[in-house]
Amino acid sequence: MLMPKIAKVLSSFSLDREFDYLVPHNFREIVAIGSRVEVPFGKHRTMGYVVGFADQSDRKNLKS
């Protein structure tokens, strides 16, 4: 089974849109929709929730 490479994350900094993050290889079998994750957001780190997955993103240079 192929695990998703990109997670769609909803964060408390911006509840009106999702942000794409690369899922680190060692987390691909663990992360699921609804998982709480810590992600970089600008100069800060924030908690967010995975709300979906994608194989591609329109954004370049995604952060993990």
Short mmCIF file of C-alpha atoms in Angstrom, two decimals:
data_model
loop_
_atom_site.label_atom_id
_atom_site.label_comp_id
_atom_site.label_asym_id
_atom_site.label_seq_id
_atom_site.Cartn_x
_atom_site.Cartn_y
_atom_site.Cartn_z
CA MET A 1 0.00 0.00 0.00
CA LEU A 2 1.36 3.40 -1.01
CA MET A 3 1.38 5.90 1.84
CA PRO A 4 0.57 9.58 1.18
CA LYS A 5 3.46 11.99 0.87
CA ILE A 6 1.56 15.24 1.52
CA ALA A 7 -0.74 16.01 4.44
CA LYS A 8 -3.42 18.71 4.31
CA VAL A 9 -3.26 20.38 7.73
CA LEU A 10 -5.69 22.79 9.38
CA SER A 11 -3.99 24.93 12.03
CA SER A 12 -5.21 27.32 14.71
CA PHE A 13 -3.31 30.17 13.00
CA SER A 14 -5.58 29.96 9.98
CA LEU A 15 -8.84 28.03 10.22
CA ASP A 16 -10.10 29.15 6.83
CA ARG A 17 -7.69 27.12 4.69
CA GLU A 18 -5.55 24.01 4.66
CA PHE A 19 -1.77 23.99 4.36
CA ASP A 20 0.27 21.28 2.65
CA TYR A 21 3.16 19.60 4.46
CA LEU A 22 5.42 16.75 3.45
CA VAL A 23 4.89 13.72 5.65
CA PRO A 24 8.32 12.47 6.82
CA HIS A 25 9.00 8.94 5.61
CA ASN A 26 9.12 7.48 9.14
CA PHE A 27 5.61 8.88 9.87
CA ARG A 28 3.82 7.84 6.67
CA GLU A 29 2.36 4.68 8.20
CA ILE A 30 1.31 6.45 11.41
CA VAL A 31 -0.28 9.75 10.30
CA ALA A 32 -4.01 9.52 9.53
CA ILE A 33 -6.91 11.90 9.01
CA GLY A 34 -7.63 13.40 12.42
CA SER A 35 -4.04 13.05 13.64
CA ARG A 36 -2.78 15.96 15.70
CA VAL A 37 0.54 17.17 14.31
CA GLU A 38 3.11 19.84 15.11
CA VAL A 39 4.09 21.85 12.02
CA PRO A 40 6.22 24.88 11.21
CA PHE A 41 4.15 27.99 10.50
CA GLY A 42 6.26 31.00 9.57
CA LYS A 43 8.83 31.52 12.32
CA HIS A 44 6.76 29.52 14.80
CA ARG A 45 5.57 25.97 15.30
CA THR A 46 1.91 25.24 15.81
CA MET A 47 -0.40 22.33 16.40
CA GLY A 48 -2.77 21.31 13.66
CA TYR A 49 -4.93 18.43 12.48
CA VAL A 50 -4.59 16.36 9.34
CA VAL A 51 -7.79 16.79 7.34
CA GLY A 52 -6.72 15.03 4.13
CA PHE A 53 -3.90 13.79 1.95
CA ALA A 54 -2.59 14.46 -1.54
CA ASP A 55 -0.01 13.03 -3.90
CA GLN A 56 0.81 16.49 -5.30
CA SER A 57 0.67 20.13 -4.26
CA ASP A 58 0.52 23.41 -6.15
CA ARG A 59 3.02 24.79 -3.61
CA LYS A 60 6.78 24.37 -4.03
CA ASN A 61 9.35 23.72 -1.31
CA LEU A 62 6.95 22.14 1.16
CA LYS A 63 8.09 21.87 4.77
CA SER A 64 7.89 18.61 6.71
#
